[in-house]
Coordinates of N, CA and C in Angstrom, one line a residue:
Chain A
Q16 N 125.2 66.8 -60.2 CA 123.8 66.5 -60.5 C 123.7 65.0 -61.0
S17 N 124.8 64.4 -61.5 CA 124.7 63.1 -62.0 C 124.3 62.1 -60.9
V18 N 123.3 61.3 -61.2 CA 122.8 60.3 -60.3 C 123.2 58.9 -60.7
L19 N 123.8 58.8 -61.9 CA 124.3 57.6 -62.4 C 125.8 57.6 -62.4
T20 N 126.4 56.5 -61.7 CA 127.8 56.5 -61.5 C 128.5 55.6 -62.5
Q21 N 129.5 56.2 -63.2 CA 130.4 55.5 -64.1 C 131.8 55.6 -63.7
P22 N 132.7 54.7 -64.1 CA 134.1 54.9 -63.8 C 134.6 56.0 -64.7
P23 N 135.5 56.8 -64.2 CA 136.0 58.0 -65.0 C 136.7 57.6 -66.2
S24 N 137.4 56.4 -66.2 CA 138.2 56.0 -67.4 C 138.2 54.5 -67.6
A25 N 138.5 54.2 -68.8 CA 138.7 52.8 -69.2 C 139.6 52.8 -70.4
S26 N 140.3 51.7 -70.6 CA 141.3 51.7 -71.7 C 141.5 50.2 -72.2
G27 N 142.0 50.1 -73.3 CA 142.3 48.8 -73.9 C 143.2 49.0 -75.2
T28 N 143.8 47.9 -75.6 CA 144.5 48.0 -76.9 C 143.6 47.6 -78.0
P29 N 143.9 47.9 -79.2 CA 143.1 47.6 -80.3 C 142.7 46.1 -80.4
G30 N 141.5 45.8 -80.6 CA 141.0 44.4 -80.6 C 140.5 43.9 -79.3
Q31 N 140.9 44.5 -78.2 CA 140.4 44.1 -76.9 C 138.9 44.4 -76.7
R32 N 138.4 43.9 -75.6 CA 137.1 44.2 -75.1 C 137.1 45.1 -73.9
V33 N 136.3 46.1 -73.9 CA 136.3 47.0 -72.8 C 134.8 47.1 -72.3
T34 N 134.6 47.1 -71.0 CA 133.3 47.2 -70.4 C 133.2 48.4 -69.5
I35 N 132.1 49.1 -69.6 CA 131.9 50.3 -68.8 C 130.6 50.1 -68.0
S36 N 130.7 50.3 -66.7 CA 129.5 50.1 -65.8 C 128.8 51.4 -65.5
C37 N 127.6 51.2 -65.2 CA 126.7 52.4 -64.8 C 125.8 52.0 -63.7
S38 N 126.0 52.6 -62.6 CA 125.2 52.3 -61.4 C 124.2 53.4 -61.1
G39 N 122.9 52.9 -60.8 CA 121.9 53.9 -60.5 C 121.1 53.4 -59.3
S40 N 119.8 53.7 -59.4 CA 118.9 53.3 -58.3 C 117.6 52.8 -58.8
S41 N 116.7 52.5 -57.8 CA 115.4 51.9 -58.2 C 114.5 52.9 -59.0
S42 N 114.8 54.2 -58.8 CA 113.9 55.2 -59.5 C 114.4 55.5 -60.9
N43 N 115.5 55.1 -61.3 CA 116.0 55.3 -62.7 C 116.3 54.0 -63.4
I44 N 117.5 53.5 -63.3 CA 117.8 52.2 -64.0 C 116.9 51.1 -63.5
G45 N 116.6 51.0 -62.2 CA 115.8 49.9 -61.7 C 114.4 49.8 -62.3
S46 N 113.9 51.0 -62.8 CA 112.5 50.9 -63.3 C 112.3 51.5 -64.7
N47 N 113.4 51.8 -65.4 CA 113.3 52.4 -66.7 C 114.5 51.8 -67.6
Y48 N 114.3 52.1 -68.9 CA 115.3 51.6 -69.9 C 116.6 52.5 -69.7
V49 N 117.7 51.9 -70.1 CA 119.0 52.5 -70.1 C 119.4 52.9 -71.5
Y50 N 120.0 54.0 -71.7 CA 120.5 54.5 -73.0 C 122.0 54.8 -72.8
W51 N 122.7 54.6 -73.9 CA 124.2 54.9 -74.0 C 124.5 55.9 -75.1
Y52 N 125.3 56.9 -74.8 CA 125.7 57.8 -75.8 C 127.2 57.8 -75.9
Q53 N 127.7 58.1 -77.1 CA 129.1 58.3 -77.4 C 129.3 59.8 -77.8
Q54 N 130.3 60.4 -77.2 CA 130.6 61.8 -77.5 C 132.1 61.9 -78.0
L55 N 132.3 62.1 -79.2 CA 133.6 62.4 -79.7 C 134.0 63.8 -79.5
P56 N 135.3 64.1 -79.4 CA 135.7 65.5 -79.0 C 135.1 66.5 -79.9
G57 N 134.5 67.5 -79.3 CA 134.0 68.7 -80.1 C 132.7 68.4 -80.8
T58 N 132.0 67.3 -80.5 CA 130.8 67.0 -81.2 C 129.6 66.7 -80.2
A59 N 128.4 66.7 -80.8 CA 127.3 66.4 -79.9 C 127.2 64.9 -79.6
P60 N 126.6 64.5 -78.5 CA 126.4 63.1 -78.2 C 125.7 62.4 -79.3
K61 N 126.0 61.1 -79.5 CA 125.4 60.2 -80.5 C 124.9 59.0 -79.7
L62 N 123.6 58.6 -80.0 CA 123.0 57.5 -79.4 C 123.7 56.2 -79.9
L63 N 124.1 55.4 -78.9 CA 124.7 54.1 -79.2 C 123.8 52.9 -79.0
I64 N 123.1 53.0 -77.8 CA 122.3 51.9 -77.4 C 121.0 52.5 -76.8
Y65 N 119.8 51.9 -77.2 CA 118.6 52.4 -76.6 C 117.8 51.2 -76.0
R66 N 116.9 51.4 -75.1 CA 116.1 50.4 -74.5 C 117.0 49.2 -74.0
N67 N 118.1 49.6 -73.3 CA 119.0 48.6 -72.6 C 120.0 48.0 -73.5
N68 N 119.5 47.4 -74.7 CA 120.4 46.6 -75.5 C 120.2 46.7 -77.0
Q69 N 119.4 47.7 -77.4 CA 119.1 47.8 -78.8 C 120.1 48.8 -79.5
R70 N 120.5 48.5 -80.7 CA 121.4 49.4 -81.4 C 120.7 50.1 -82.5
P71 N 120.8 51.4 -82.6 CA 120.2 52.1 -83.8 C 120.9 51.6 -85.1
S72 N 120.2 51.8 -86.2 CA 120.9 51.4 -87.4 C 122.2 52.2 -87.6
G73 N 123.2 51.5 -88.1 CA 124.5 52.2 -88.3 C 125.5 52.1 -87.2
V74 N 125.0 51.6 -86.0 CA 125.9 51.4 -84.9 C 126.5 50.0 -85.0
P75 N 127.8 49.8 -85.0 CA 128.4 48.5 -85.2 C 128.0 47.6 -84.1
D76 N 127.9 46.3 -84.4 CA 127.5 45.3 -83.4 C 128.6 45.0 -82.4
R77 N 129.7 45.7 -82.6 CA 130.8 45.7 -81.5 C 130.3 46.3 -80.2
F78 N 129.3 47.1 -80.3 CA 128.8 47.8 -79.1 C 127.5 47.0 -78.7
S79 N 127.5 46.7 -77.4 CA 126.4 46.0 -76.8 C 126.1 46.5 -75.4
G80 N 124.8 46.4 -75.1 CA 124.4 46.9 -73.7 C 123.6 45.9 -73.0
S81 N 123.7 46.0 -71.7 CA 122.9 45.0 -70.8 C 122.5 45.8 -69.6
K82 N 121.5 45.2 -68.9 CA 121.1 45.8 -67.6 C 120.7 44.7 -66.7
S83 N 121.0 44.9 -65.4 CA 120.6 44.0 -64.4 C 120.3 44.8 -63.1
G84 N 119.0 44.7 -62.7 CA 118.7 45.4 -61.5 C 118.8 46.9 -61.6
T85 N 119.7 47.5 -60.8 CA 119.9 49.0 -60.8 C 121.2 49.3 -61.5
S86 N 121.8 48.4 -62.2 CA 123.0 48.6 -62.9 C 123.0 48.2 -64.4
A87 N 123.8 48.8 -65.2 CA 123.9 48.5 -66.6 C 125.3 48.6 -67.0
S88 N 125.6 48.0 -68.2 CA 126.9 48.1 -68.7 C 126.9 48.2 -70.2
L89 N 128.0 48.8 -70.7 CA 128.2 48.9 -72.2 C 129.5 48.1 -72.4
A90 N 129.5 47.3 -73.4 CA 130.7 46.6 -73.8 C 131.1 47.0 -75.2
I91 N 132.4 47.2 -75.4 CA 132.9 47.4 -76.7 C 133.9 46.3 -77.0
S92 N 133.5 45.5 -78.0 CA 134.5 44.4 -78.4 C 135.2 44.8 -79.6
G93 N 136.4 44.2 -79.8 CA 137.2 44.5 -81.0 C 137.5 46.0 -81.0
L94 N 138.0 46.5 -79.9 CA 138.2 47.9 -79.8 C 139.0 48.5 -80.9
R95 N 138.6 49.7 -81.4 CA 139.3 50.3 -82.5 C 139.6 51.8 -82.1
S96 N 140.6 52.3 -82.8 CA 141.1 53.7 -82.4 C 140.0 54.7 -82.5
E97 N 139.0 54.5 -83.4 CA 137.9 55.5 -83.5 C 136.9 55.4 -82.4
D98 N 137.1 54.4 -81.5 CA 136.2 54.3 -80.3 C 136.6 55.2 -79.2
E99 N 137.8 55.8 -79.3 CA 138.3 56.7 -78.3 C 137.4 57.9 -78.2
A100 N 136.7 58.0 -77.0 CA 135.6 59.0 -76.9 C 135.1 58.9 -75.4
D101 N 134.2 59.8 -75.1 CA 133.5 59.8 -73.8 C 132.2 59.1 -74.0
Y102 N 131.8 58.2 -73.0 CA 130.6 57.5 -73.1 C 129.8 57.8 -71.9
Y103 N 128.5 58.0 -72.1 CA 127.5 58.3 -71.0 C 126.3 57.4 -71.0
C104 N 126.0 56.9 -69.9 CA 124.7 56.2 -69.7 C 123.7 57.2 -69.4
A105 N 122.4 56.8 -69.5 CA 121.3 57.7 -69.2 C 120.0 56.9 -69.0
A106 N 119.1 57.5 -68.2 CA 117.8 56.9 -68.0 C 116.8 57.9 -67.5
W107 N 115.6 57.7 -67.7 CA 114.6 58.5 -67.1 C 114.5 58.2 -65.6
D108 N 114.2 59.2 -64.8 CA 114.1 59.0 -63.4 C 112.7 59.3 -62.9
D109 N 112.1 58.4 -62.2 CA 110.7 58.5 -61.8 C 110.5 59.5 -60.6
S110 N 111.6 60.0 -60.1 CA 111.5 60.9 -58.9 C 110.8 62.2 -59.3
L111 N 110.9 62.5 -60.6 CA 110.3 63.8 -61.0 C 109.8 63.6 -62.5
S112 N 108.7 64.3 -62.8 CA 108.2 64.2 -64.2 C 109.2 64.7 -65.2
D113 N 109.5 63.8 -66.2 CA 110.3 64.2 -67.4 C 111.8 64.5 -66.9
L114 N 112.3 63.8 -65.9 CA 113.6 64.0 -65.5 C 114.5 62.9 -66.1
Y115 N 115.4 63.4 -67.0 CA 116.4 62.5 -67.6 C 117.7 62.6 -66.9
V116 N 118.3 61.6 -66.5 CA 119.6 61.7 -65.8 C 120.7 61.0 -66.6
F117 N 121.8 61.6 -66.6 CA 123.0 61.1 -67.2 C 124.0 60.5 -66.2
G118 N 124.8 59.6 -66.7 CA 125.9 59.1 -65.9 C 127.0 60.1 -65.9
T119 N 128.0 59.9 -65.0 CA 129.1 60.8 -64.8 C 130.1 60.8 -66.0
G120 N 130.0 59.8 -66.9 CA 130.8 59.7 -68.1 C 132.1 58.9 -67.9
T121 N 132.5 58.2 -68.9 CA 133.7 57.4 -68.9 C 134.5 57.7 -70.2
K122 N 135.8 58.1 -70.0 CA 136.6 58.4 -71.1 C 137.3 57.0 -71.5
V123 N 137.1 56.6 -72.7 CA 137.7 55.4 -73.2 C 139.0 55.8 -74.0
T124 N 140.1 55.2 -73.6 CA 141.3 55.5 -74.3 C 141.8 54.2 -75.0
V125 N 142.2 54.3 -76.3 CA 142.7 53.2 -77.0 C 144.2 53.3 -77.0
L126 N 144.9 52.3 -76.3 CA 146.3 52.4 -76.1 C 147.1 52.1 -77.3
Chain B
E2 N 114.6 65.2 -93.7 CA 115.6 64.9 -92.7 C 115.4 65.8 -91.5
V3 N 115.4 65.1 -90.4 CA 115.2 65.9 -89.1 C 116.5 66.6 -88.8
Q4 N 116.3 67.9 -88.5 CA 117.5 68.8 -88.2 C 117.1 69.7 -87.0
L5 N 118.0 69.8 -86.1 CA 117.9 70.8 -85.1 C 119.1 71.7 -85.2
V6 N 118.9 73.0 -85.6 CA 120.0 73.9 -85.8 C 119.9 75.0 -84.7
Q7 N 121.0 75.1 -84.0 CA 121.1 76.0 -82.9 C 121.8 77.3 -83.3
S8 N 121.5 78.4 -82.5 CA 122.1 79.7 -82.8 C 123.6 79.6 -82.5
G9 N 124.3 80.7 -82.9 CA 125.7 80.7 -82.8 C 126.3 81.0 -81.4
A10 N 127.6 80.9 -81.3 CA 128.3 81.1 -80.0 C 128.1 82.5 -79.5
E11 N 128.0 82.6 -78.2 CA 127.8 83.9 -77.6 C 128.9 84.2 -76.5
V12 N 129.3 85.5 -76.5 CA 130.2 85.9 -75.4 C 129.5 87.1 -74.7
K13 N 129.3 86.9 -73.4 CA 128.5 87.8 -72.6 C 129.2 88.2 -71.3
K14 N 128.8 89.3 -70.7 CA 129.3 89.7 -69.4 C 128.4 89.2 -68.3
P15 N 128.9 89.0 -67.1 CA 128.1 88.6 -66.0 C 127.0 89.7 -65.8
G16 N 125.8 89.2 -65.5 CA 124.6 90.1 -65.3 C 123.8 90.3 -66.5
E17 N 124.4 90.1 -67.7 CA 123.6 90.3 -68.9 C 122.6 89.2 -69.2
S18 N 121.6 89.5 -70.0 CA 120.6 88.5 -70.4 C 121.0 87.8 -71.7
L19 N 120.4 86.6 -71.9 CA 120.7 85.9 -73.2 C 119.6 85.0 -73.5
K20 N 119.3 84.8 -74.8 CA 118.3 83.8 -75.3 C 119.0 83.1 -76.4
I21 N 119.1 81.8 -76.3 CA 119.7 81.0 -77.4 C 118.5 80.2 -78.0
S22 N 118.7 79.8 -79.3 CA 117.6 79.1 -80.0 C 118.0 77.8 -80.6
C23 N 116.9 77.0 -80.9 CA 117.1 75.7 -81.5 C 115.9 75.5 -82.5
K24 N 116.2 75.6 -83.8 CA 115.2 75.5 -84.8 C 115.1 74.1 -85.3
G25 N 113.9 73.6 -85.3 CA 113.6 72.3 -85.8 C 113.1 72.3 -87.2
S26 N 113.5 71.4 -88.0 CA 113.0 71.3 -89.4 C 113.0 69.8 -89.8
G27 N 112.2 69.6 -90.9 CA 112.1 68.2 -91.4 C 111.1 67.4 -90.6
Y28 N 110.3 68.0 -89.8 CA 109.3 67.2 -89.0 C 108.2 68.2 -88.4
S29 N 107.2 67.6 -87.9 CA 106.2 68.4 -87.3 C 106.7 68.9 -85.9
F30 N 107.0 70.2 -85.8 CA 107.7 70.7 -84.5 C 106.8 70.4 -83.3
T31 N 105.5 70.5 -83.4 CA 104.7 70.4 -82.2 C 104.5 69.0 -81.8
S32 N 105.0 68.0 -82.5 CA 104.7 66.6 -82.2 C 105.7 65.9 -81.3
Y33 N 106.8 66.6 -81.1 CA 107.9 66.1 -80.3 C 108.5 67.1 -79.3
W34 N 108.8 66.6 -78.1 CA 109.4 67.5 -77.1 C 110.8 67.9 -77.5
I35 N 111.3 69.0 -76.9 CA 112.7 69.4 -77.1 C 113.2 69.5 -75.7
G36 N 114.4 68.8 -75.5 CA 115.1 68.9 -74.2 C 116.4 69.7 -74.4
W37 N 116.8 70.3 -73.3 CA 118.1 71.1 -73.3 C 119.1 70.4 -72.3
V38 N 120.3 70.4 -72.7 CA 121.4 69.7 -72.0 C 122.6 70.6 -71.9
R39 N 123.1 70.7 -70.7 CA 124.3 71.6 -70.5 C 125.5 70.7 -70.4
Q40 N 126.6 71.2 -70.9 CA 127.9 70.6 -70.7 C 129.0 71.6 -70.4
M41 N 129.4 71.7 -69.2 CA 130.4 72.7 -68.8 C 131.7 72.2 -69.3
P42 N 132.7 73.1 -69.4 CA 134.0 72.8 -70.0 C 134.6 71.6 -69.3
G43 N 134.9 70.6 -70.1 CA 135.6 69.4 -69.5 C 134.8 68.5 -68.6
K44 N 133.4 68.8 -68.6 CA 132.6 68.0 -67.7 C 131.5 67.2 -68.5
G45 N 130.6 66.6 -67.7 CA 129.7 65.7 -68.3 C 128.4 66.4 -68.7
L46 N 127.4 65.6 -69.1 CA 126.1 66.0 -69.6 C 125.2 66.2 -68.5
E47 N 124.4 67.3 -68.5 CA 123.4 67.6 -67.5 C 122.1 67.9 -68.1
W48 N 121.0 67.2 -67.8 CA 119.7 67.5 -68.3 C 119.1 68.7 -67.6
M49 N 118.7 69.7 -68.4 CA 118.2 71.0 -67.8 C 116.7 71.0 -67.8
G50 N 116.0 70.5 -68.8 CA 114.6 70.5 -68.8 C 114.0 70.2 -70.2
I51 N 112.7 70.2 -70.3 CA 112.0 69.8 -71.5 C 110.8 70.7 -71.8
I52 N 110.5 70.8 -73.0 CA 109.3 71.6 -73.4 C 108.6 70.8 -74.5
Y53 N 107.2 70.8 -74.3 CA 106.4 70.2 -75.3 C 105.8 71.4 -76.2
P54 N 106.3 71.6 -77.4 CA 106.0 72.8 -78.1 C 104.5 72.9 -78.5
G55 N 103.8 71.9 -78.5 CA 102.4 71.9 -78.8 C 101.6 72.8 -77.9
D56 N 101.9 72.7 -76.6 CA 101.2 73.4 -75.6 C 102.1 74.2 -74.6
S57 N 103.4 74.2 -74.9 CA 104.4 74.9 -74.2 C 104.5 74.4 -72.7
D58 N 104.0 73.2 -72.5 CA 104.2 72.6 -71.1 C 105.7 72.4 -70.9
T59 N 106.2 72.9 -69.8 CA 107.7 72.9 -69.5 C 108.0 72.2 -68.2
R60 N 109.0 71.4 -68.1 CA 109.5 70.8 -66.9 C 110.9 71.0 -66.7
Y61 N 111.4 71.4 -65.5 CA 112.8 71.7 -65.3 C 113.4 70.6 -64.3
S62 N 114.7 70.3 -64.6 CA 115.4 69.6 -63.6 C 115.6 70.5 -62.4
P63 N 115.6 69.9 -61.2 CA 115.7 70.7 -60.0 C 116.9 71.6 -59.9
S64 N 118.0 71.2 -60.5 CA 119.2 72.0 -60.5 C 119.1 73.3 -61.3
F65 N 118.1 73.3 -62.2 CA 118.0 74.4 -63.1 C 116.7 75.2 -63.0
Q66 N 115.8 74.7 -62.1 CA 114.6 75.4 -61.8 C 114.9 76.8 -61.3
G67 N 114.3 77.8 -61.9 CA 114.5 79.2 -61.4 C 115.8 79.8 -62.0
Q68 N 116.6 79.0 -62.6 CA 117.9 79.6 -63.1 C 117.8 79.9 -64.6
V69 N 117.0 79.2 -65.3 CA 116.8 79.4 -66.8 C 115.3 79.3 -67.1
T70 N 115.0 79.8 -68.3 CA 113.6 79.7 -68.8 C 113.6 79.0 -70.2
I71 N 112.8 78.0 -70.3 CA 112.7 77.3 -71.6 C 111.4 77.7 -72.2
S72 N 111.4 78.0 -73.5 CA 110.2 78.4 -74.1 C 110.2 77.9 -75.6
A73 N 109.1 78.1 -76.3 CA 109.1 77.7 -77.7 C 108.1 78.6 -78.5
D74 N 108.4 78.8 -79.7 CA 107.5 79.5 -80.6 C 107.2 78.6 -81.8
K75 N 106.0 77.9 -81.7 CA 105.7 76.9 -82.7 C 105.5 77.5 -84.1
S76 N 105.2 78.8 -84.2 CA 104.9 79.4 -85.5 C 106.2 79.4 -86.3
I77 N 107.3 79.4 -85.6 CA 108.6 79.4 -86.4 C 109.5 78.1 -86.0
S78 N 108.8 77.1 -85.4 CA 109.5 75.9 -85.1 C 110.8 76.0 -84.3
T79 N 110.7 76.9 -83.3 CA 112.0 77.2 -82.6 C 111.8 77.1 -81.1
A80 N 112.7 76.5 -80.4 CA 112.7 76.4 -78.9 C 113.8 77.3 -78.4
Y81 N 113.7 77.8 -77.2 CA 114.6 78.8 -76.7 C 115.0 78.4 -75.3
L82 N 116.2 78.8 -74.9 CA 116.7 78.7 -73.6 C 117.3 80.1 -73.2
Q83 N 116.8 80.6 -72.1 CA 117.2 82.0 -71.8 C 117.5 82.2 -70.3
W84 N 118.4 83.2 -70.1 CA 118.9 83.6 -68.8 C 118.6 85.1 -68.6
S85 N 118.2 85.5 -67.4 CA 117.9 86.9 -67.2 C 119.2 87.6 -66.7
S86 N 120.0 86.9 -66.0 CA 121.2 87.4 -65.4 C 122.3 86.4 -65.4
L87 N 123.2 86.4 -66.4 CA 124.2 85.4 -66.5 C 125.3 85.4 -65.4
K88 N 125.8 84.3 -65.1 CA 126.9 84.2 -64.2 C 128.1 83.5 -64.9
A89 N 129.3 83.7 -64.4 CA 130.4 83.0 -65.0 C 130.2 81.5 -65.1
S90 N 129.5 81.0 -64.1 CA 129.3 79.5 -64.0 C 128.3 79.0 -65.1
D91 N 127.7 79.9 -65.8 CA 126.9 79.5 -66.9 C 127.7 79.2 -68.2
T92 N 129.0 79.5 -68.1 CA 129.8 79.2 -69.3 C 129.8 77.7 -69.6
A93 N 129.3 77.3 -70.8 CA 129.1 75.9 -71.1 C 128.7 75.8 -72.6
M94 N 128.7 74.6 -73.0 CA 128.0 74.2 -74.3 C 126.6 73.8 -74.0
Y95 N 125.7 74.3 -74.7 CA 124.3 73.9 -74.5 C 123.8 73.2 -75.8
Y96 N 123.1 72.1 -75.6 CA 122.6 71.3 -76.7 C 121.1 71.2 -76.5
C97 N 120.4 71.2 -77.7 CA 119.0 70.8 -77.7 C 118.9 69.4 -78.3
A98 N 117.8 68.7 -78.0 CA 117.6 67.3 -78.5 C 116.2 67.0 -78.5
R99 N 115.8 66.0 -79.4 CA 114.4 65.5 -79.5 C 114.4 64.0 -79.6
P100 N 113.3 63.4 -79.4 CA 113.2 61.9 -79.4 C 113.0 61.4 -80.9
P101 N 113.1 60.1 -81.1 CA 112.8 59.5 -82.4 C 111.3 59.5 -82.6
D102 N 110.9 59.0 -83.7 CA 109.4 58.9 -84.0 C 108.7 58.0 -83.1
S103 N 109.3 56.9 -82.7 CA 108.7 56.0 -81.8 C 109.7 55.7 -80.6
G104 N 109.6 56.6 -79.6 CA 110.5 56.5 -78.5 C 110.4 57.7 -77.7
Y105 N 111.0 57.7 -76.5 CA 110.9 58.8 -75.6 C 112.3 59.0 -75.0
Y106 N 113.3 59.3 -75.8 CA 114.6 59.5 -75.4 C 115.3 60.4 -76.4
P107 N 116.3 61.2 -76.0 CA 117.0 62.1 -77.0 C 117.8 61.3 -78.0
V108 N 117.5 61.5 -79.3 CA 118.3 60.9 -80.3 C 118.8 61.9 -81.3
Y109 N 118.0 62.9 -81.6 CA 118.4 63.9 -82.6 C 119.0 65.1 -81.7
W110 N 120.1 65.5 -82.1 CA 120.8 66.6 -81.3 C 121.1 67.8 -82.2
G111 N 121.1 69.0 -81.6 CA 121.6 70.1 -82.3 C 123.1 70.1 -82.2
Q112 N 123.7 71.1 -82.9 CA 125.2 71.1 -83.0 C 125.8 71.7 -81.7
G113 N 125.0 72.3 -80.9 CA 125.5 72.9 -79.7 C 125.7 74.4 -79.8
T114 N 125.5 75.2 -78.7 CA 125.8 76.6 -78.7 C 126.7 76.8 -77.5
L115 N 127.8 77.4 -77.8 CA 128.8 77.7 -76.7 C 128.5 79.1 -76.2
V116 N 128.3 79.1 -74.9 CA 128.0 80.4 -74.2 C 129.2 80.6 -73.3
T117 N 129.8 81.8 -73.4 CA 131.0 82.2 -72.6 C 130.6 83.4 -71.8
V118 N 130.7 83.4 -70.5 CA 130.4 84.5 -69.7 C 131.6 84.9 -69.0
S119 N 132.1 86.1 -69.3 CA 133.3 86.6 -68.7 C 133.4 88.1 -68.7
S120 N 133.9 88.6 -67.6 CA 134.0 90.1 -67.4 C 135.2 90.6 -68.2

């Protein structure tokens, strides 16, 4: 069902920068904001980025988001062991009323 | 403090019915939609649908239309997700979520309800 495509995995050593891509279409990313969630094992998703590049209070500035056309990306700089988690992009999709679509998810591993 | 508290884990047999709940507290329940999200074992997040508790207006993702029913009882600030005949493929973690005060995206999440369907 996922209409947003992410790489299945990404990895880096502590302190490195990791970037995760999210590819969509004109009906979702192309015309709406992008959101990013972090999901630690056994827990509910947590909002990391909203409205393409805004961080909720409490989210470290090591996390940053960007969007261009029908694609978006999440960057994690200064990678830390606690960043090891699954990351999902998301956006509303204009093809149907109140349809929220998630990305396929990316597992980030800290080597 | 905004809280969404979901009902406990369920173990059911194929063909049985089930209704799980999501109780909102710390805010005006009728002022914010509640969305439901499925996560099958080892898989990603899937949007199932949304309900506006104020008038019970409900929208379903095409993948879930006709497969589940989303409802709400505003008198007890609770949203529901129900199945009339469970299948093994319904085995998953189910989350409810609501938006922030100024925004239209899931930010507050319930703790999840694990549904296991097995004969």
